[in-house]
Coordinates of C-alpha atoms in Angstrom, one line a residue:
X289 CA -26.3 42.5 -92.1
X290 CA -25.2 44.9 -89.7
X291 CA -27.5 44.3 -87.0
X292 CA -26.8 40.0 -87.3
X293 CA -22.9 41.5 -86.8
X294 CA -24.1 42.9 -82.9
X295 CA -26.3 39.4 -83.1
X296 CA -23.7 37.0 -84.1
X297 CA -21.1 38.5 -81.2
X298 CA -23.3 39.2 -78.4
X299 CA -23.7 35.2 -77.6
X300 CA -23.9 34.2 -74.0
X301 CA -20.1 34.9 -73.1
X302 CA -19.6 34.3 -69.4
X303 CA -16.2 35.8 -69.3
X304 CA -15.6 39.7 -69.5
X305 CA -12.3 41.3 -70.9
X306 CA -10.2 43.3 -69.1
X307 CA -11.1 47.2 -69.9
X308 CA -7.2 48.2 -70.9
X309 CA -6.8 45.6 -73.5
X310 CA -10.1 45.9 -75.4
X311 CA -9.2 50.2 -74.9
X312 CA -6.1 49.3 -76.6
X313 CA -7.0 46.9 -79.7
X314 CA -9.9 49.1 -79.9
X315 CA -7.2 52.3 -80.3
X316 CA -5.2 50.7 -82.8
X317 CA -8.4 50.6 -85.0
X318 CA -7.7 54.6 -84.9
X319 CA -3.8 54.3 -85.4
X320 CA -3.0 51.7 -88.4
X321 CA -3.2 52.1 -92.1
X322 CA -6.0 50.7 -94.3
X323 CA -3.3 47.6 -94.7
X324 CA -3.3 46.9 -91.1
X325 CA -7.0 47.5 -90.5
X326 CA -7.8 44.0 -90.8
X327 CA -5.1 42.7 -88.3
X328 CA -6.3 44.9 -86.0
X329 CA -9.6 43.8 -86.4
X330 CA -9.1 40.9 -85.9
X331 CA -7.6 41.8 -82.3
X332 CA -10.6 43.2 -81.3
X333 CA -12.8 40.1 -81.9
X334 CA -10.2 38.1 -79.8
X335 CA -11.9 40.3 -76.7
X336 CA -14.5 38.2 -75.8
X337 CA -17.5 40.3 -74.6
X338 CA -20.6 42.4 -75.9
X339 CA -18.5 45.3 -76.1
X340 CA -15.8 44.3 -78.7
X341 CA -19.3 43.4 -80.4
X342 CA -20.0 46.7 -80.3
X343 CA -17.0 48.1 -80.9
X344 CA -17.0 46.4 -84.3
X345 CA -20.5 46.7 -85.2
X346 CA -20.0 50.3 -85.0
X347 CA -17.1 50.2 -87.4
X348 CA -19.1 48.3 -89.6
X349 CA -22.4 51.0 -89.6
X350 CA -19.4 54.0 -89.4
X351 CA -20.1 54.8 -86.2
X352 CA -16.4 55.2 -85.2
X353 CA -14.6 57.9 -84.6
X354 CA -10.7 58.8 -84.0
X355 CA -10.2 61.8 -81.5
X356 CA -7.7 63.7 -83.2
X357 CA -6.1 65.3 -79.9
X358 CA -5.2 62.1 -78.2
X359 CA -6.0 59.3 -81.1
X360 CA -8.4 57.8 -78.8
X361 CA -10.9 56.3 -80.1
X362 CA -15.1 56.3 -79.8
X363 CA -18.2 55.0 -80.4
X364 CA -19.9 58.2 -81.7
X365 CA -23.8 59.4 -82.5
X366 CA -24.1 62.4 -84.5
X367 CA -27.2 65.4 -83.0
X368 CA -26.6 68.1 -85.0
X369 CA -23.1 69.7 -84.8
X370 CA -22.1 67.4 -81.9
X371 CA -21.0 64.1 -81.3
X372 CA -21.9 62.2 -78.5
X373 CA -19.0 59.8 -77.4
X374 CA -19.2 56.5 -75.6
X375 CA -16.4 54.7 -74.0
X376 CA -15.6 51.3 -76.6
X377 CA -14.0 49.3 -73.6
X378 CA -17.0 50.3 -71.0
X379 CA -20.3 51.4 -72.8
X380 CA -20.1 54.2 -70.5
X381 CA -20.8 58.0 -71.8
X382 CA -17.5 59.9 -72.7
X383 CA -19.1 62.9 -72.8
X384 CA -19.9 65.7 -76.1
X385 CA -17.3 66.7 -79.1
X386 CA -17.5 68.8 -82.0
X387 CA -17.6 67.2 -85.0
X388 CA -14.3 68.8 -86.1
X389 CA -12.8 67.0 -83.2
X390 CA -12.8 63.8 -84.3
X391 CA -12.1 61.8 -87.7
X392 CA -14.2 59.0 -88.7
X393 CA -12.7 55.9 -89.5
X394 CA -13.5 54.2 -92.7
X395 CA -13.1 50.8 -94.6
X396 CA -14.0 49.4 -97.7
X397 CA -16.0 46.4 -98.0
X398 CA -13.2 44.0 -97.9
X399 CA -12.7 44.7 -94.3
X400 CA -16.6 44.4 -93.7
X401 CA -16.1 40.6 -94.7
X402 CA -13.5 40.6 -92.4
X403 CA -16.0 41.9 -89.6
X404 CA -18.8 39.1 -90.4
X405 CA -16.1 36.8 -90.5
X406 CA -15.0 37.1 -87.1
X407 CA -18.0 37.4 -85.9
X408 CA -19.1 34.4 -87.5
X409 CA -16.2 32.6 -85.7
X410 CA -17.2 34.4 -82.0
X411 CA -20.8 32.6 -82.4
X412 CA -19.6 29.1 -83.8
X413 CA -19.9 28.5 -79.9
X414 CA -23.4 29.8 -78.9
X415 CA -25.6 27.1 -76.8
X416 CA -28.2 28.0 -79.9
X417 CA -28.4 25.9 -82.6
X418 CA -29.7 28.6 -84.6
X419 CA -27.2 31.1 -83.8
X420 CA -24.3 28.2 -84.5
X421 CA -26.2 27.7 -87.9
X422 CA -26.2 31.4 -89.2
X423 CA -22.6 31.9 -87.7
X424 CA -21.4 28.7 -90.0
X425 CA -23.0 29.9 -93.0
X426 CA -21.7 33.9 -91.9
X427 CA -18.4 32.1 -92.0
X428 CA -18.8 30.1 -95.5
X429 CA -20.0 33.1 -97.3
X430 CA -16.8 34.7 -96.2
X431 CA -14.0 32.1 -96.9
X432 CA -12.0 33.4 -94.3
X433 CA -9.3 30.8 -93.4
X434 CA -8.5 33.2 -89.8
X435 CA -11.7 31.0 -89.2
X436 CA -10.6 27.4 -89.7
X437 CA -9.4 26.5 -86.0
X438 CA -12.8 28.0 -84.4
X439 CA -14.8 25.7 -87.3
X440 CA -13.0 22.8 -86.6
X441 CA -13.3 23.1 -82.5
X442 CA -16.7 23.5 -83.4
X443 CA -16.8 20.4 -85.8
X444 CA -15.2 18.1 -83.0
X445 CA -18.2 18.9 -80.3
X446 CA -21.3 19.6 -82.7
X447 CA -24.3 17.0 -82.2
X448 CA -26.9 19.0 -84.5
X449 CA -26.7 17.3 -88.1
X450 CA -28.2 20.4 -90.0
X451 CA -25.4 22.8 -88.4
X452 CA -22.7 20.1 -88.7
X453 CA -23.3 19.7 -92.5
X454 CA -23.5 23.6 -92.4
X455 CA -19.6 23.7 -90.5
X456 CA -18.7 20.9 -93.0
X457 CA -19.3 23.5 -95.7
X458 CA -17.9 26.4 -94.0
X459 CA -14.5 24.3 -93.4
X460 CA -14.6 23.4 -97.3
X461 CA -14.8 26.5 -97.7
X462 CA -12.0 28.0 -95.4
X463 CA -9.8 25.4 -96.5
X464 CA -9.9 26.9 -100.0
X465 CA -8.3 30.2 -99.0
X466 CA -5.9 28.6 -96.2
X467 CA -2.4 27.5 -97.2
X468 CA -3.2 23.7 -95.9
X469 CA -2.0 20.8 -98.4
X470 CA -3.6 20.4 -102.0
X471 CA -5.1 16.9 -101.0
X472 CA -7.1 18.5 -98.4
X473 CA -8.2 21.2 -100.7
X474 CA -9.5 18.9 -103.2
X475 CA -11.1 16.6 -100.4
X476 CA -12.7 20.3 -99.6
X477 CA -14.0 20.3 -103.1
X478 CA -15.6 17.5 -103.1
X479 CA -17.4 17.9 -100.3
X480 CA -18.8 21.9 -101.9
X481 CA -19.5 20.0 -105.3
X482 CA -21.4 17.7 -103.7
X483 CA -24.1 19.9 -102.4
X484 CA -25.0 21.1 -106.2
X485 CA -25.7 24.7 -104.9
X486 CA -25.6 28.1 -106.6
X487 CA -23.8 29.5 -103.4
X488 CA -21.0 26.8 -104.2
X489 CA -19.9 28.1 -107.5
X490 CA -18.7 31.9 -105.8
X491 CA -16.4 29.9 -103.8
X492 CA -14.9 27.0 -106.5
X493 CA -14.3 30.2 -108.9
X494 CA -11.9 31.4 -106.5
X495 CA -9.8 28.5 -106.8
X496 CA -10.1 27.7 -110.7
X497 CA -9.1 30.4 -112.1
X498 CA -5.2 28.7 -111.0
X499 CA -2.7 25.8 -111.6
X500 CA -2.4 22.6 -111.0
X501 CA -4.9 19.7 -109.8
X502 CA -6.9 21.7 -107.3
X503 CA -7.8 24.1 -110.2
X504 CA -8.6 21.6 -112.0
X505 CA -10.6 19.9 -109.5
X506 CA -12.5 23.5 -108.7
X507 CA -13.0 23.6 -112.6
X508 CA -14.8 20.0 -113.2
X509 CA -16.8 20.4 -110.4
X510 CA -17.9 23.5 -111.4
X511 CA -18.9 22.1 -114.8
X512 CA -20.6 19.5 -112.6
X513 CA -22.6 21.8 -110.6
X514 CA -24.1 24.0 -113.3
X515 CA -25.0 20.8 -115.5
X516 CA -27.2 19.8 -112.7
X517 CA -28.1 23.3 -112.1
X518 CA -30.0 22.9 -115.6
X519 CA -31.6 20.2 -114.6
X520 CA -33.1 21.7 -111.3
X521 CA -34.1 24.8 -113.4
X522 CA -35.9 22.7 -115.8
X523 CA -37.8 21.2 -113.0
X524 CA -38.0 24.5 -111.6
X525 CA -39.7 25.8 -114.7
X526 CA -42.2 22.5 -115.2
X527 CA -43.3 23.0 -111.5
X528 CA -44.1 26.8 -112.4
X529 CA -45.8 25.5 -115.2
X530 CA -47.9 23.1 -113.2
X531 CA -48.7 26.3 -110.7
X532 CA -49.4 28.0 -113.8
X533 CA -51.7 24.8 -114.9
X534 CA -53.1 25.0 -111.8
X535 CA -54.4 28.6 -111.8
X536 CA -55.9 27.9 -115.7
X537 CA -57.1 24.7 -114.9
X538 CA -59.5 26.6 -111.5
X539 CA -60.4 29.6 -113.6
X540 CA -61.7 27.3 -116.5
X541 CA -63.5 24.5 -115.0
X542 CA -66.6 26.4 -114.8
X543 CA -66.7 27.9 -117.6
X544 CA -66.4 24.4 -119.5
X545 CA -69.4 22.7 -118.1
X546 CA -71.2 26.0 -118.6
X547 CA -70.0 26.6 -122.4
X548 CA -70.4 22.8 -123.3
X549 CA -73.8 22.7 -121.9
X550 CA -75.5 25.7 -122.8
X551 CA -73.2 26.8 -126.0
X552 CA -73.3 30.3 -124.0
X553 CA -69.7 32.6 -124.9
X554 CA -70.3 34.2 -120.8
X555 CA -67.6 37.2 -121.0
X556 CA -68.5 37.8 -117.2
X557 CA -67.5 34.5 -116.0
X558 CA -64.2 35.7 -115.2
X559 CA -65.7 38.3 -113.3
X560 CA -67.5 35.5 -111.2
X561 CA -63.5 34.4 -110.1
X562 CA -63.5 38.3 -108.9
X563 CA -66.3 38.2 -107.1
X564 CA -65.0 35.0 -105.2
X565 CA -61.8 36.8 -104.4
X566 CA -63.5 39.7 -103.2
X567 CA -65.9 37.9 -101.1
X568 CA -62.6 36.2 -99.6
X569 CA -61.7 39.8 -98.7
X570 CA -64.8 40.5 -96.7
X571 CA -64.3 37.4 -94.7
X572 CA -60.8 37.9 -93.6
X573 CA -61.3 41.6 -93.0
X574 CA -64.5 40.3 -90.7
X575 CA -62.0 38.0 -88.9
X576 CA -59.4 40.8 -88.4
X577 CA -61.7 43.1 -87.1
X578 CA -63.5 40.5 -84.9
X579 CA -62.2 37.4 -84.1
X580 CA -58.3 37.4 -85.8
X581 CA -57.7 33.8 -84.0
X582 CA -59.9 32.5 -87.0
X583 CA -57.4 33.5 -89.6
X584 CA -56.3 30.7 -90.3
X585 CA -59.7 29.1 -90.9
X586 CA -60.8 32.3 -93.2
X587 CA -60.4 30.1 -96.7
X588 CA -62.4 27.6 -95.4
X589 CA -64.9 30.2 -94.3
X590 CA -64.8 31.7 -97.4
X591 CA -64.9 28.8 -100.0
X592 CA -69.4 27.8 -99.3
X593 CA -69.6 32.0 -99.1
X594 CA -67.8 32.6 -102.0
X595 CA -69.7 29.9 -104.4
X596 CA -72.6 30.7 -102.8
X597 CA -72.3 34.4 -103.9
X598 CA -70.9 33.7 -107.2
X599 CA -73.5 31.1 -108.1
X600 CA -76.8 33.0 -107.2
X601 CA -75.3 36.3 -109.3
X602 CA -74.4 33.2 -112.1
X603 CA -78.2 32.2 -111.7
X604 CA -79.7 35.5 -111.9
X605 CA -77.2 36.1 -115.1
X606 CA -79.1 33.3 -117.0
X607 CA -82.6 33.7 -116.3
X608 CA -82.3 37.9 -116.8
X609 CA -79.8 38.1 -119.5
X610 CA -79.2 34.8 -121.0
X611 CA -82.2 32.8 -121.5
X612 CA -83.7 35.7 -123.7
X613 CA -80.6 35.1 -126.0
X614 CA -80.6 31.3 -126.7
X615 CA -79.4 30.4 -130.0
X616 CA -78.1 33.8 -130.8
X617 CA -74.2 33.7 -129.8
X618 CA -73.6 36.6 -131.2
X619 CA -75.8 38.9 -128.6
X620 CA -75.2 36.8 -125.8
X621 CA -71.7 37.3 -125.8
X622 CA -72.3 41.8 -126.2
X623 CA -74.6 41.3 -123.4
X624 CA -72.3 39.4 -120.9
X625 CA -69.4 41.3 -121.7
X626 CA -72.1 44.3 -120.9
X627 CA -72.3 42.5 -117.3
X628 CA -69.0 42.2 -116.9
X629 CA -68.3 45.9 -117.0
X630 CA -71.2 46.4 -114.7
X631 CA -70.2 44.1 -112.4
X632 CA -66.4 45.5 -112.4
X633 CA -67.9 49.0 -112.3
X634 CA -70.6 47.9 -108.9
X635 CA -66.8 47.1 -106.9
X636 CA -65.0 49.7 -108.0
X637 CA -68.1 51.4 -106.1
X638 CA -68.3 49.5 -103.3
X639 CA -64.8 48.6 -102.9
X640 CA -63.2 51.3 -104.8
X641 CA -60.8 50.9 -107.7
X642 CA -57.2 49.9 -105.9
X643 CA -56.4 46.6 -105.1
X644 CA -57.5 44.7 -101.7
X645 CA -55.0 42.7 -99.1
X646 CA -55.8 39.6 -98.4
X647 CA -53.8 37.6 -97.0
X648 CA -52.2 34.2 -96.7
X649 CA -53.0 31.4 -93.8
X650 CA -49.8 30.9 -91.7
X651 CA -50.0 27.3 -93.3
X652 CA -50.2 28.8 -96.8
X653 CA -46.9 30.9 -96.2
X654 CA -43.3 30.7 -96.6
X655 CA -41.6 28.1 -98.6
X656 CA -39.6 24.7 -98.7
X657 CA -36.1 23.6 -100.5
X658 CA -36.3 20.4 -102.6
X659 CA -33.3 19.8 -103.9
X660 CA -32.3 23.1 -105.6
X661 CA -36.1 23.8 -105.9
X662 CA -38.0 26.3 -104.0
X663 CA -41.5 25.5 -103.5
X664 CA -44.1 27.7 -102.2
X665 CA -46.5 26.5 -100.3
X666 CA -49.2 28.6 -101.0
X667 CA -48.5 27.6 -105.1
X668 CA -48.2 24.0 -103.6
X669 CA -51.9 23.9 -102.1
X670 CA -53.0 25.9 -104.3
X671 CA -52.1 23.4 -107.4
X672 CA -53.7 20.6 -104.7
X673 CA -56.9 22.6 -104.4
X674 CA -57.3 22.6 -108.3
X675 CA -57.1 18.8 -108.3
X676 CA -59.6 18.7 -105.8
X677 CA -62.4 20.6 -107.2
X678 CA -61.6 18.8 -110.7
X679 CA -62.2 15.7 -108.6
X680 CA -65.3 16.9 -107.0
X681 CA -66.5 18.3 -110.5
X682 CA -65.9 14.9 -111.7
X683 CA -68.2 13.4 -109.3
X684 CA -71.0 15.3 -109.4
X685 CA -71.3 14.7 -113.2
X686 CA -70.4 11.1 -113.4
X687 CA -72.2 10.2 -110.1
X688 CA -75.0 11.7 -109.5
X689 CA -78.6 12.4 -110.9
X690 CA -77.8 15.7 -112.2
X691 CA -74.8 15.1 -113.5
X692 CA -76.5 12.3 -115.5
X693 CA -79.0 15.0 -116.9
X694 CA -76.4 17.7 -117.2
X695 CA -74.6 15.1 -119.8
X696 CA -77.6 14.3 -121.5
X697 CA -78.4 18.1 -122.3
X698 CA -74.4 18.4 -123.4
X699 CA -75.0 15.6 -126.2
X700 CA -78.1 15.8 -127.1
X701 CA -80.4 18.4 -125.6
X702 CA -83.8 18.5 -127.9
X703 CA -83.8 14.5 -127.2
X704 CA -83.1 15.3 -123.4
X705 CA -86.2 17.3 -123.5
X706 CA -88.2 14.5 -125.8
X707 CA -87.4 12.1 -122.8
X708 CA -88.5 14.3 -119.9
X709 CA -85.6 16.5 -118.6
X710 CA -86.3 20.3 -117.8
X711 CA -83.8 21.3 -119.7
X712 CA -84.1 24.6 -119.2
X713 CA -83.6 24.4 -115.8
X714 CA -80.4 22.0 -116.2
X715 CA -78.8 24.7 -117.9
X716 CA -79.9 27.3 -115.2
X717 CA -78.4 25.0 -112.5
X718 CA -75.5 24.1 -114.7
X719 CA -74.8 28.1 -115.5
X720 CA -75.0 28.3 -111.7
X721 CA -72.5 25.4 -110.3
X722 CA -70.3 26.7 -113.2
X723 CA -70.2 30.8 -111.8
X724 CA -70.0 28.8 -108.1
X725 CA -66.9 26.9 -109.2
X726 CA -65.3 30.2 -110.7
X727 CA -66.1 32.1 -107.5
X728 CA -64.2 29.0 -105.5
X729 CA -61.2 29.7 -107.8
X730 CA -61.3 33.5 -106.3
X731 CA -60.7 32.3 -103.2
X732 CA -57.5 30.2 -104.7
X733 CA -56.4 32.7 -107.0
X734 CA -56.6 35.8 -103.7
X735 CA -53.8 33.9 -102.7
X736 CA -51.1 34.8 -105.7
X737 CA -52.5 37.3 -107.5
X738 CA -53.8 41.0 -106.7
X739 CA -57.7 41.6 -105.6
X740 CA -58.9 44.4 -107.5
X741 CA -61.9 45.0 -110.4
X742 CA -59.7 43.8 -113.1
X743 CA -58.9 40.6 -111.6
X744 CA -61.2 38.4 -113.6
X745 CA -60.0 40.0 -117.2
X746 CA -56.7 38.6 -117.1
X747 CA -59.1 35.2 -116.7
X748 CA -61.4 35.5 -118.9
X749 CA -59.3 34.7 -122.5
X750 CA -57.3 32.3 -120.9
X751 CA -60.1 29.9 -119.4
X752 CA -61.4 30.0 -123.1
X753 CA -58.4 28.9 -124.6
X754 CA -58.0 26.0 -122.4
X755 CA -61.8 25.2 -123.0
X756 CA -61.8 25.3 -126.8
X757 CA -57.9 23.4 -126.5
X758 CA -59.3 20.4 -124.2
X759 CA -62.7 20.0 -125.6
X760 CA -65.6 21.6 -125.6
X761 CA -67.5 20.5 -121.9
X762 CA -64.5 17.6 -121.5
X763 CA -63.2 17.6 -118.1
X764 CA -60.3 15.8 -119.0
X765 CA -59.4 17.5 -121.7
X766 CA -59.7 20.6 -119.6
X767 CA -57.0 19.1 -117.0
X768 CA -54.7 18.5 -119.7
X769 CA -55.2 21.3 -121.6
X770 CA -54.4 23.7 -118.6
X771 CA -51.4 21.5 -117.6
X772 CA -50.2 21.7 -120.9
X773 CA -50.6 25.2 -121.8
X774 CA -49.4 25.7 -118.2
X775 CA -45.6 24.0 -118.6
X776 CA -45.5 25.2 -122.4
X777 CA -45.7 28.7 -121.5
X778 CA -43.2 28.5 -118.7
X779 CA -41.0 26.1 -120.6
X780 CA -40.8 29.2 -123.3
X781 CA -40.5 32.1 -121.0
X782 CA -36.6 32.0 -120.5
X783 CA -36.2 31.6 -124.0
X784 CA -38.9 33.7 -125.7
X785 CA -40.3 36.1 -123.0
X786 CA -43.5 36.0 -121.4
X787 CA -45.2 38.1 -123.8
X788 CA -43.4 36.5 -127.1
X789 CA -44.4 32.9 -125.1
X790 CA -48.1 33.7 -124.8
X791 CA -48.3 35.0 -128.4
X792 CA -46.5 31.6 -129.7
X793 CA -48.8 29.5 -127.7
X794 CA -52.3 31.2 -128.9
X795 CA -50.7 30.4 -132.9
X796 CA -50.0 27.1 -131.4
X797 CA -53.7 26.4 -130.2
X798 CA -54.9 28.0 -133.8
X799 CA -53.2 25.9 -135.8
X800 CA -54.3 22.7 -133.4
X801 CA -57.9 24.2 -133.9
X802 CA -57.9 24.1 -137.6
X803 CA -56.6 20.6 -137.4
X804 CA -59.0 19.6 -134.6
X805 CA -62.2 22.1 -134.5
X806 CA -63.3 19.8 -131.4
X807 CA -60.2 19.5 -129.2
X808 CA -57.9 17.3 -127.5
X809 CA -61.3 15.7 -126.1
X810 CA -64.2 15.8 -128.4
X811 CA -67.6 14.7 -127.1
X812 CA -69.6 12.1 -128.9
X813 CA -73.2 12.1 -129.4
X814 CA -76.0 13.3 -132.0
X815 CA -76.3 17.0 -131.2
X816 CA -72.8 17.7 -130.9
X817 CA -71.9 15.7 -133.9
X818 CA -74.2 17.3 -135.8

């Protein structure tokens, strides 16, 4: 804040003040009681120029010092035992001081409002519509009503819409502390309330705390503004849960064609989203070293590498440790949760055991407003990329020759192998495209949570939950079932906690289970009605 005070006033001033008056308004800041400290201040930022910018800016960082022989005043920097002066009025040195010369003037945080106010009201006139912007909001922040003439000059030449409604605001908000009539207060509080922001309620709850109709008016539309503050924190909260949704919906997708075709309880698949992640790692940290102008293109890169490398360790999973182990659940799920801890153990090796940067695509970073939502967009693509390898899932199984066999091995696989299909090596594939599609939800989770050897545990419960709450092999039911767990746990958070939230969801999903051992979806067909 400090350094946007020297910003705000150093603006393009053509004119330069006369030495002997800034000298002297700069003085007084030396000379006047804490009462009259913000008079004078003001007098300094009537000198137009980059040195009453610094003048102040130094009184803001306490960087101003009061000669105690001669009451002069300077800008002072402290090496060791002495202080090294420079002239306010000129920016010129002034020469070396023992500390004990000089007296440091102080204020209180009041008077540093005061500061960001007028320099808010110096910068309403910069050529920069940015600057203009930041100065109007500097200036509604404050509610300084020294600031109304110099917003409403401002008002009667701005063209850019943003930084008019932003001057709009910043009148509003002047208004409020000026002593203009009560019908243009209230026409000021209509125009605040109208906006529905958080930053709108600091300023009405200055004014209804009074009498009378502007009170009044201050009050209702405060009662206004938080009523559809609820609202926008609902949505708020559903959006998280859809983010959330999205997240369950990637890591689980494999892991239901996998579990629904095979039967197979794979404790490492959530190891195969860490090994997607990590393989997102190497990629970027190959275009950093090498060709950094391909940033931006690094997911792409890494989505084919990283389901590549997760499918192929998924393959050699199932012929080495799995097919030995068909029909007995029991040891298959000791022996993958055995692979899982090597496979966590193998990175911490190669890798090593603290977490790895990797980092977002400039069209993955920052964030957008809707309404009084904020919206990331690396959330935002990454709840698009879940839809579109559901939709690409969904294909591939309804579509195409494999996915026609896959389905036939899900219902009914003995009669699947009466008719001709290897089903052996439909499960090998399947077990592979599932691990593939867990390594491509690496890549999307690398971009909100933390790369390291424990990424996939955090995984691992949830995708099963989702699974055995959707349906058993059910794509749909694993789209709602994510979405819904998704927006239930968020939806609980504010009220129950995160941990309390998780705990009342799994009793919810029991419960459902004894009601409904198959799901939300359940397959039909002889082998799984059985």
């Amino acid at each position: 804040m400090r350094r946007l005070i020297v910003f705000l006033f150093a603006l393009l001033i053509a004119s330069t003040p006369a030495a002997a008056d800034l000298k002297e308004s700069v003085n007084a800041l030396g000379n006047v009681k804490l009462e009259g400290m913000e008079a004078a201040i003001k007098a300094v930022a009537a000198e137009p120029g980059p040195q009453s910018a610094a003048a102040l800016s130094a009184l803001a960082e306490g960087n101003l010092y009061v000669r105690k022989s001669d009451r002069q005043v300077f800008i002072a920097t402290a090496e060791g035992d002495v202080l090294k002066l420079t002239d306010p009025a000129t920016g010129e040195a002034a020469g070396e001081a023992p500390k004990s010369d000089l007296t440091k003037i102080k204020i209180n945080n009041g008077l540093r409002r005061v500061i960001r106010a007028a320099a808010g009201g110096s910068a309403l006139s910069s050529p920069d519509a940015v600057k203009r912007l930041e100065a109007a909001q500097a200036v509604f922040k404050s509610k300084d009503a020294v600031a109304l003439p110099a917003i409403e000059e401002a008002l009667a030449k701005e063209t850019d819409p943003k930084v008019k409604a932003a001057l709009e605001l910043a009148k509003a908000s002047a208004l409020l502390s000026s002593d203009r009539s009560d019908d243009e207060k209230r026409a000021a509080i209509a125009t605040l309330s109208a906006t529905g922001s958080r930053d709108v309620i600091a300023v009405l709850s200055s004014v209804a705390t009074g009498e009378g109709p502007v009170a009044l008016d201050a009050s209702a539309a405060i009662a206004n503004i938080e009523t559809s503050l609820a609202y926008w924190n609902a949505a708020q909260n559903v959006w998280y849960g859809i983010s959330l949704g999205s997240v369950l919906l990637l890591a689980a997708i494999g892991l239901a064609i996998t579990f629904g075709v095979m039967g197979v309880i794979n404790m490492a698949h959530g190891e195969m989203v860490m090994l997607g992640a990590y393989t997102t790692f190497v990629v970027q940290d190959i275009i950093r070293n090498s060709a950094p102008w391909l940033f931006d293109a690094s997911l792409f890169i890494a989505l084919p590498l990283a389901f590549l490398v997760a499918a192929v360790a998924g393959l050699i999973i199932e012929r080495i440790v799995i097919r030995p182990l068909y029909g007995r659940p029991l040891e298959t799920l000791l022996a993958t949760w055995g692979v899982s801890l090597i496979l966590q153990q193998t990175i911490r090796m190669i890798f090593g055991p603290t977490n790895r940067e990797v980092g977002n695509p400039s069209w993955a970073s920052g964030a957008f407003e809707l309404g009084q939502m904020s919206i990331t967009y690396n959330r935002m693509w990454l709840v698009l990329f879940s839809l579109a390898v559901f939709a690409a899932l969904y294909l591939l199984l309804n579509k195409t020759w494999f996915g026609l066999q896959l389905r036939a091995v899900t219902q009914n696989r003995r009669m699947a192998s009466a008719i001709g299909i290897r089903t052996p090596w439909v499960g090998a594939l399947t077990f592979a495209v599932g691990s593939g599609i867990a390594g491509i939800a690496g890549v999307g989770l690398s971009q909100i949570d933390n790369v390291s050897p424990d990424l996939g545990q955090s995984y691992s419960i949830d995708s099963f939950m989702v699974v055995v709450f959707g349906g058993v092999g059910n794509l749909w039911g694993t789209l709602v079932a994510a979405m819904t767990l998704g927006i239930v746990n968020k939806i609980l958070e504010p009220f129950a906690g995160a941990v309390l939230g998780k705990i009342l969801v799994l009793v919810f999903i029991i419960l459902f289970i004894q009601k409904r051992p198959r799901g939300l979806f359940a397959l039909k067909g002889r082998f799984v009605d059985a």
